[in-house]
Short mmCIF file of N, CA and C in Angstrom, two decimals:
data_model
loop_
_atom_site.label_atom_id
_atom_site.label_comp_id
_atom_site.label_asym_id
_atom_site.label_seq_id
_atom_site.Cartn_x
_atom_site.Cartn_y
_atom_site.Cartn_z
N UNK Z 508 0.83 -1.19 0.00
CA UNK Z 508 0.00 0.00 0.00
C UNK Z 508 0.88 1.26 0.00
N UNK Z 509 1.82 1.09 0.93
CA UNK Z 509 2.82 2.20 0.61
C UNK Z 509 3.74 2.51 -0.25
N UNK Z 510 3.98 1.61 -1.23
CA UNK Z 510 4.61 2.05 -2.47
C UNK Z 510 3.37 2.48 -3.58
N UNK Z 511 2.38 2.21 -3.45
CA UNK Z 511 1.41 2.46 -3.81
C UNK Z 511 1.37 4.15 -4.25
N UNK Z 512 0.96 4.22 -2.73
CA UNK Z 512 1.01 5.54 -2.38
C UNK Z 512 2.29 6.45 -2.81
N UNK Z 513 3.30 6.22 -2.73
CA UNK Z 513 4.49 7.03 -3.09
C UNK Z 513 4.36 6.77 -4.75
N UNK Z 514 4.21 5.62 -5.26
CA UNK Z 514 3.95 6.00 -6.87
C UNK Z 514 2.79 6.78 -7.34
N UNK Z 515 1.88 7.11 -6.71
CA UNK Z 515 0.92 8.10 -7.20
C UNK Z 515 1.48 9.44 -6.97
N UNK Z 516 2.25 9.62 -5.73
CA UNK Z 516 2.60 11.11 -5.50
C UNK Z 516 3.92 11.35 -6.25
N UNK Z 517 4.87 10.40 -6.81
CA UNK Z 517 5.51 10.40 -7.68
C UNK Z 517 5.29 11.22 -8.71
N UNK Z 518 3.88 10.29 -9.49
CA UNK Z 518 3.46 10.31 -10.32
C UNK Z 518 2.89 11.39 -11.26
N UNK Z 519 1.94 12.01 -9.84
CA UNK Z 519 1.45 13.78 -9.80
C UNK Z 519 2.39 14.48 -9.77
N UNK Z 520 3.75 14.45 -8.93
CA UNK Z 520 4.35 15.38 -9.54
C UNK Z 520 5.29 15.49 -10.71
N UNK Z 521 5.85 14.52 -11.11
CA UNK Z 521 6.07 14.20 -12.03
C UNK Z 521 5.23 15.36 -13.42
N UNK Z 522 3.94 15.24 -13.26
CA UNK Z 522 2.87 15.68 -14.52
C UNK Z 522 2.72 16.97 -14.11
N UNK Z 523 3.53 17.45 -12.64
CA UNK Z 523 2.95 18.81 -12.56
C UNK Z 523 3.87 20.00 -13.07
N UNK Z 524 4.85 19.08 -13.13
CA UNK Z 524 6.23 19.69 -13.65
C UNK Z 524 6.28 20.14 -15.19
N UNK Z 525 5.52 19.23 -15.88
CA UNK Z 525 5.45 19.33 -17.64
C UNK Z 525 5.06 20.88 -17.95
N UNK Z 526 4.17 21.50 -17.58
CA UNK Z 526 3.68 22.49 -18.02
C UNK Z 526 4.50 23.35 -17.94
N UNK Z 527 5.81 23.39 -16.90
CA UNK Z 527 6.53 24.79 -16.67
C UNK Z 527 6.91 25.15 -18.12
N UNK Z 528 6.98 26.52 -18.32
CA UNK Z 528 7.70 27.05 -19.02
C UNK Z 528 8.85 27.62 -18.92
N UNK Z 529 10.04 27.16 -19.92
CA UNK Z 529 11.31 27.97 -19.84
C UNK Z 529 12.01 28.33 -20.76
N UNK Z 530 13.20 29.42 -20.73
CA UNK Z 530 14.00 29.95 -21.61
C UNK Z 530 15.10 29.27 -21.63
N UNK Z 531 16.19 28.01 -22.52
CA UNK Z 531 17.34 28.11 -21.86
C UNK Z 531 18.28 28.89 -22.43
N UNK Z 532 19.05 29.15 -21.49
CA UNK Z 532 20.04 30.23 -21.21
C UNK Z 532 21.36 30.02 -21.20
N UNK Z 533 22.71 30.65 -21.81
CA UNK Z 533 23.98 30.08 -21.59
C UNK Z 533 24.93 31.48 -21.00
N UNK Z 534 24.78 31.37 -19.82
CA UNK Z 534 25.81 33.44 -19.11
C UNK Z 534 27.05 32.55 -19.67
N UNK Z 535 27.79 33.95 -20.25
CA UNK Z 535 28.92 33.64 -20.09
C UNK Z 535 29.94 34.88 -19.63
N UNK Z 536 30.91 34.42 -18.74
CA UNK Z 536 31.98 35.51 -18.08
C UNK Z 536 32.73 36.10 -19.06
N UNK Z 537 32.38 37.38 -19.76
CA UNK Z 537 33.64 38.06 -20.09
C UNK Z 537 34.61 38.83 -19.55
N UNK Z 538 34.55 39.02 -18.45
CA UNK Z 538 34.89 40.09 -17.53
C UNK Z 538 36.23 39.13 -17.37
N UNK Z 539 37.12 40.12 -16.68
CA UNK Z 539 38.66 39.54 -16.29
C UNK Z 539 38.41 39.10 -15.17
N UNK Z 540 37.32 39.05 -14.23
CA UNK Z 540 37.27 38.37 -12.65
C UNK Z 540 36.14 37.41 -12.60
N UNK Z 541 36.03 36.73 -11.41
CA UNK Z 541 34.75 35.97 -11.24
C UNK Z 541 33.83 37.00 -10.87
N UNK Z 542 32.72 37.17 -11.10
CA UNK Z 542 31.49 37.24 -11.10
C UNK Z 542 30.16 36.56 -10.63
N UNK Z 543 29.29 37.15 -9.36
CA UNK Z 543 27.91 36.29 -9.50
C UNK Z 543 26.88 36.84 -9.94
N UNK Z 544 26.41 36.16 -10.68
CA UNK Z 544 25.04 36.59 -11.34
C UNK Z 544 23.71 36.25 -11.38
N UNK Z 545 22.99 37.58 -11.15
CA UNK Z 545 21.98 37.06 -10.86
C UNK Z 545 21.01 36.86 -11.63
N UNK Z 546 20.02 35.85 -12.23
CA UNK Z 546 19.28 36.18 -13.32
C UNK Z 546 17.79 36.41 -12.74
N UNK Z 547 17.37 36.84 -11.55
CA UNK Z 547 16.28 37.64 -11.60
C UNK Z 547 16.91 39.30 -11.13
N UNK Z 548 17.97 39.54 -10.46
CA UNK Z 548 18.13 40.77 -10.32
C UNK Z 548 18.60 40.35 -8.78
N UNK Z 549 19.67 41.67 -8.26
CA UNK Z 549 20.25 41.12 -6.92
C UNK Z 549 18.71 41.30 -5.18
N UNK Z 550 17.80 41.52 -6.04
CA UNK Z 550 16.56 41.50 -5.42
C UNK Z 550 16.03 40.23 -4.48
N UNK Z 551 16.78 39.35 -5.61
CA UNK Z 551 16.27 37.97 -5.51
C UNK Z 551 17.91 37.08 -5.23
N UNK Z 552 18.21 37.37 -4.11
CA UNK Z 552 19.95 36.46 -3.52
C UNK Z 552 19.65 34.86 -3.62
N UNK Z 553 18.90 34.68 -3.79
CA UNK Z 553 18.84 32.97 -3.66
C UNK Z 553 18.95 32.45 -4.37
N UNK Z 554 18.73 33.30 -5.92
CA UNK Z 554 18.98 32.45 -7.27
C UNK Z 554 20.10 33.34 -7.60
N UNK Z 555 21.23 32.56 -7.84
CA UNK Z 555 22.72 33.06 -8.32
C UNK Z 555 23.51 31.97 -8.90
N UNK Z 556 24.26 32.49 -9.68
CA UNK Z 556 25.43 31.29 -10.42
C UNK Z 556 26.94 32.43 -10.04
N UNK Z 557 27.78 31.77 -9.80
CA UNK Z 557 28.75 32.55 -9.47
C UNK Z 557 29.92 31.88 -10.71
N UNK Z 558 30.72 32.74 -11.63
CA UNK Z 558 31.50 31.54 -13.09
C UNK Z 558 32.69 32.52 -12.67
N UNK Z 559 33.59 32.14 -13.04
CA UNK Z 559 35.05 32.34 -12.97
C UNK Z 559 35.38 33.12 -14.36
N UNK Z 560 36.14 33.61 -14.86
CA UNK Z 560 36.35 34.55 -15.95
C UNK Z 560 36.30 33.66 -16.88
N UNK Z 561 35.76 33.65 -18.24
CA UNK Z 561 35.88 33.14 -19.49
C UNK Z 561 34.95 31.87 -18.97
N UNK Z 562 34.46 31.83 -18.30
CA UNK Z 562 33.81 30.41 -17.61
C UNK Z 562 32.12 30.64 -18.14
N UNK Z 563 31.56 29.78 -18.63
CA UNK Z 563 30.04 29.49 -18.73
C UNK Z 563 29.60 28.84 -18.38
N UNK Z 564 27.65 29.03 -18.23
CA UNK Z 564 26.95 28.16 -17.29
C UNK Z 564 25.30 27.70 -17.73
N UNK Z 565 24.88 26.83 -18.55
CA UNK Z 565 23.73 26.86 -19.03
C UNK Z 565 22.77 26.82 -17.58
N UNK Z 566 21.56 27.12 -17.95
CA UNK Z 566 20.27 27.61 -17.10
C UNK Z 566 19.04 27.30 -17.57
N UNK Z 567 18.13 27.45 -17.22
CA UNK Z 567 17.04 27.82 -17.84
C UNK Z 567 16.33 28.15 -17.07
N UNK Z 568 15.61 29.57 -17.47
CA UNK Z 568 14.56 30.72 -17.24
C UNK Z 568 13.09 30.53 -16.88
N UNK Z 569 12.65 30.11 -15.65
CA UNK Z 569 11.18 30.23 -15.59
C UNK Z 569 10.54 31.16 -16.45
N UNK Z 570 9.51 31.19 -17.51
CA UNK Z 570 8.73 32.15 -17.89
C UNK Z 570 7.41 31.62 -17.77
N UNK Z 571 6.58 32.82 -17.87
CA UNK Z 571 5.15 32.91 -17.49
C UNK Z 571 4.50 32.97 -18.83
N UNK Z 572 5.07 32.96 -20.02
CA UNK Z 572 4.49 32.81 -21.60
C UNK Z 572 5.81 32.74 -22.58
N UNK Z 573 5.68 32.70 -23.81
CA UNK Z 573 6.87 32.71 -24.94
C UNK Z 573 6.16 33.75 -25.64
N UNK Z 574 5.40 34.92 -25.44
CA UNK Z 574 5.33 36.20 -26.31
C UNK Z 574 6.37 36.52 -25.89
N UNK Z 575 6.87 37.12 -27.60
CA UNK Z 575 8.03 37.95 -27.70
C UNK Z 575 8.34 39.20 -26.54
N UNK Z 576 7.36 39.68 -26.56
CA UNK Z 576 7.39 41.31 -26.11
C UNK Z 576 7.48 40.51 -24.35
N UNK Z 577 7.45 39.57 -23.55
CA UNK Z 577 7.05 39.65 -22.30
C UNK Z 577 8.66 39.29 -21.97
N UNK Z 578 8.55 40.69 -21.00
CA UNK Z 578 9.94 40.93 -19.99
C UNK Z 578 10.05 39.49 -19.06
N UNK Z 579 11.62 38.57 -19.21
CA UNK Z 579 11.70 37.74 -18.57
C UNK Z 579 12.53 37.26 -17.21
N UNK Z 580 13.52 38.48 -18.25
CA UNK Z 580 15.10 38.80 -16.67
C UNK Z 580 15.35 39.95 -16.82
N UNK Z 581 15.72 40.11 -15.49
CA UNK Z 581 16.41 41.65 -15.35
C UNK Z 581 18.01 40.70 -14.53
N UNK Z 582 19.18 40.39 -15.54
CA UNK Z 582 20.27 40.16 -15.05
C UNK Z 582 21.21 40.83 -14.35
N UNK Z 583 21.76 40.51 -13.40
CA UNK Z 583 22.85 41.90 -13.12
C UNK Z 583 23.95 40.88 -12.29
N UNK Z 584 24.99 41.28 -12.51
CA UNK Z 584 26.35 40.75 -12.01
C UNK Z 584 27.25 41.49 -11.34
N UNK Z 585 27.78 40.88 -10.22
CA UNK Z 585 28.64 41.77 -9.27
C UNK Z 585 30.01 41.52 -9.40
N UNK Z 586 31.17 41.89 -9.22
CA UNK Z 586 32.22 41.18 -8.68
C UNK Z 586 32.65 40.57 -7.45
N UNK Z 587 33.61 40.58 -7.12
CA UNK Z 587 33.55 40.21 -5.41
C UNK Z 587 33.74 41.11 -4.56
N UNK Z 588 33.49 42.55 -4.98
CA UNK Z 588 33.35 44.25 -3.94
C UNK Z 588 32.26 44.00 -4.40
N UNK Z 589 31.26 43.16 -4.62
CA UNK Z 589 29.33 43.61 -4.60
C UNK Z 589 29.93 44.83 -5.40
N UNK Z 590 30.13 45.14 -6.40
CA UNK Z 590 30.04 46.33 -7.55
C UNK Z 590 29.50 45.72 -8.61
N UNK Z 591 28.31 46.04 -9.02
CA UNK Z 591 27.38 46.01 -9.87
C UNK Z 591 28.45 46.16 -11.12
N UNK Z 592 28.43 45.32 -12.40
CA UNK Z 592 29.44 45.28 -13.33
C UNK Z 592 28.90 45.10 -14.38
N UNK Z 593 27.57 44.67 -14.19
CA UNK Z 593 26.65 44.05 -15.44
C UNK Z 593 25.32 44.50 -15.17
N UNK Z 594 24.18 44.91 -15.95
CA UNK Z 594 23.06 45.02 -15.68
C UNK Z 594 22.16 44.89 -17.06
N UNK Z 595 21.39 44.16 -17.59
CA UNK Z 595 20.40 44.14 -18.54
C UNK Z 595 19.05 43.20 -18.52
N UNK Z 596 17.97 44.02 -19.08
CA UNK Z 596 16.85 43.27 -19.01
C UNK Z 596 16.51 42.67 -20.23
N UNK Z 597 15.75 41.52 -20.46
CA UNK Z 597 15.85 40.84 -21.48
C UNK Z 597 14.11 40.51 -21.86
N UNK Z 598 13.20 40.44 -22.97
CA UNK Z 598 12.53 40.03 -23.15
C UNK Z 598 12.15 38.75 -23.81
N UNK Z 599 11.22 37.90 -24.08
CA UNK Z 599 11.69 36.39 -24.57
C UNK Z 599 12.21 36.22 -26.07
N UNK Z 600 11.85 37.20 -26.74
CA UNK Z 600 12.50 38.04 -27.92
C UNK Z 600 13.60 38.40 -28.50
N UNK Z 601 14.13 39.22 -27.13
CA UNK Z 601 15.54 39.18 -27.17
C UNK Z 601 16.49 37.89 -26.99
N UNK Z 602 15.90 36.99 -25.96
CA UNK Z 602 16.59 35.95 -25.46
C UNK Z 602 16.74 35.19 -26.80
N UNK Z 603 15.30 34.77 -27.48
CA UNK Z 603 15.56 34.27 -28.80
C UNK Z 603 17.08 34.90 -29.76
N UNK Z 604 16.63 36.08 -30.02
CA UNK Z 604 18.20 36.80 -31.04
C UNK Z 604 18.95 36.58 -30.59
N UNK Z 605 18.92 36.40 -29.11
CA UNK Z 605 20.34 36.16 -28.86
C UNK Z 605 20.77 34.92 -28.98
N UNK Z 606 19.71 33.77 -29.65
CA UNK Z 606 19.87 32.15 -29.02
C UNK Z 606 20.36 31.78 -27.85
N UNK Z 607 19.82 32.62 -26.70
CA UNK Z 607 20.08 32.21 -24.98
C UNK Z 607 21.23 32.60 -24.71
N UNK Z 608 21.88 33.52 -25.51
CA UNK Z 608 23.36 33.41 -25.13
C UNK Z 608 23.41 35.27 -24.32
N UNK Z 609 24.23 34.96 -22.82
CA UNK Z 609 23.91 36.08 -22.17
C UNK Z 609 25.59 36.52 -21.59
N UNK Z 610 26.74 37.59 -22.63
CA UNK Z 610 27.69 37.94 -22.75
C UNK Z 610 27.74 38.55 -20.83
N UNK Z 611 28.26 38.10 -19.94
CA UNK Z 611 28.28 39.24 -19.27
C UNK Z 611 29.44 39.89 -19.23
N UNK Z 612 29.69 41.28 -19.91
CA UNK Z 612 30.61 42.39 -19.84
C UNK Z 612 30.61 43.30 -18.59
N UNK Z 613 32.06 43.72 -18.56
CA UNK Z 613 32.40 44.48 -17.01
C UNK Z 613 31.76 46.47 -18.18
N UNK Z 614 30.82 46.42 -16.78
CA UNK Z 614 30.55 48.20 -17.88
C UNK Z 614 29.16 48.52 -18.37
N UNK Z 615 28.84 46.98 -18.86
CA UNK Z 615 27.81 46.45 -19.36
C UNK Z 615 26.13 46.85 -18.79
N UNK Z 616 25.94 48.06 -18.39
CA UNK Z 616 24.84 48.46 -17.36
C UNK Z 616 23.66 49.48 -18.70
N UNK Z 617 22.66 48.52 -19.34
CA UNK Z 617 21.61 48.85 -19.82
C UNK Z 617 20.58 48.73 -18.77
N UNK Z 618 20.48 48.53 -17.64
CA UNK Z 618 19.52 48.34 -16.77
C UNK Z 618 18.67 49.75 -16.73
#
């Protein structure tokens, strides 16, 4: 009965997972130092990838739809003085042109 039970709750979540939607994503360090980055914004400390210079890191982007026009990240990257080095927002649009690919440059502040 109790494997029973654990294969149904398996099971549900398993199917609850299908629907998410996502962007994937590849940051990559251009900067001469390590860097952490954040891909909702340093708003949100819990989601971070921290890459070493020239270092990359695939991801993928919770989104709430695949219209072009809908804002998905607001990225921003620090060094290790917390100095903001990177900042840009991205729509699912952009993420497309870019084919997921997210340069982070030291300077780099379209935010």
């Amino acid at each position: 009965m109790r494997l029973l039970i654990v294969s149904i709750f398996a099971a549900t979540l398993g199917v609850s997972c299908i629907g998410d939607l996502s962007h994937p994503v590849t940051y990559e360090n251009a900067t001469d130092a390590r860097v952490t980055i954040y891909p909702r914004g340093r708003s949100y400390p819990a989601v971070k990838r921290v890459l070493e210079s020239g270092a990359t890191q695939k991801d993928n982007l919770l989104v709430g739809d695949m219209n072009p026009q809908t804002f998905v990240a607001r990225v921003e990257a620090v060094n290790d003085s917390d100095v903001l080095v990177f900042c840009r927002a991205y729509t699912n649009g952009e993420l497309d042109q870019l084919q997921g690919r997210i340069v982070v440059r030291s300077g780099d502040l379209g935010c």
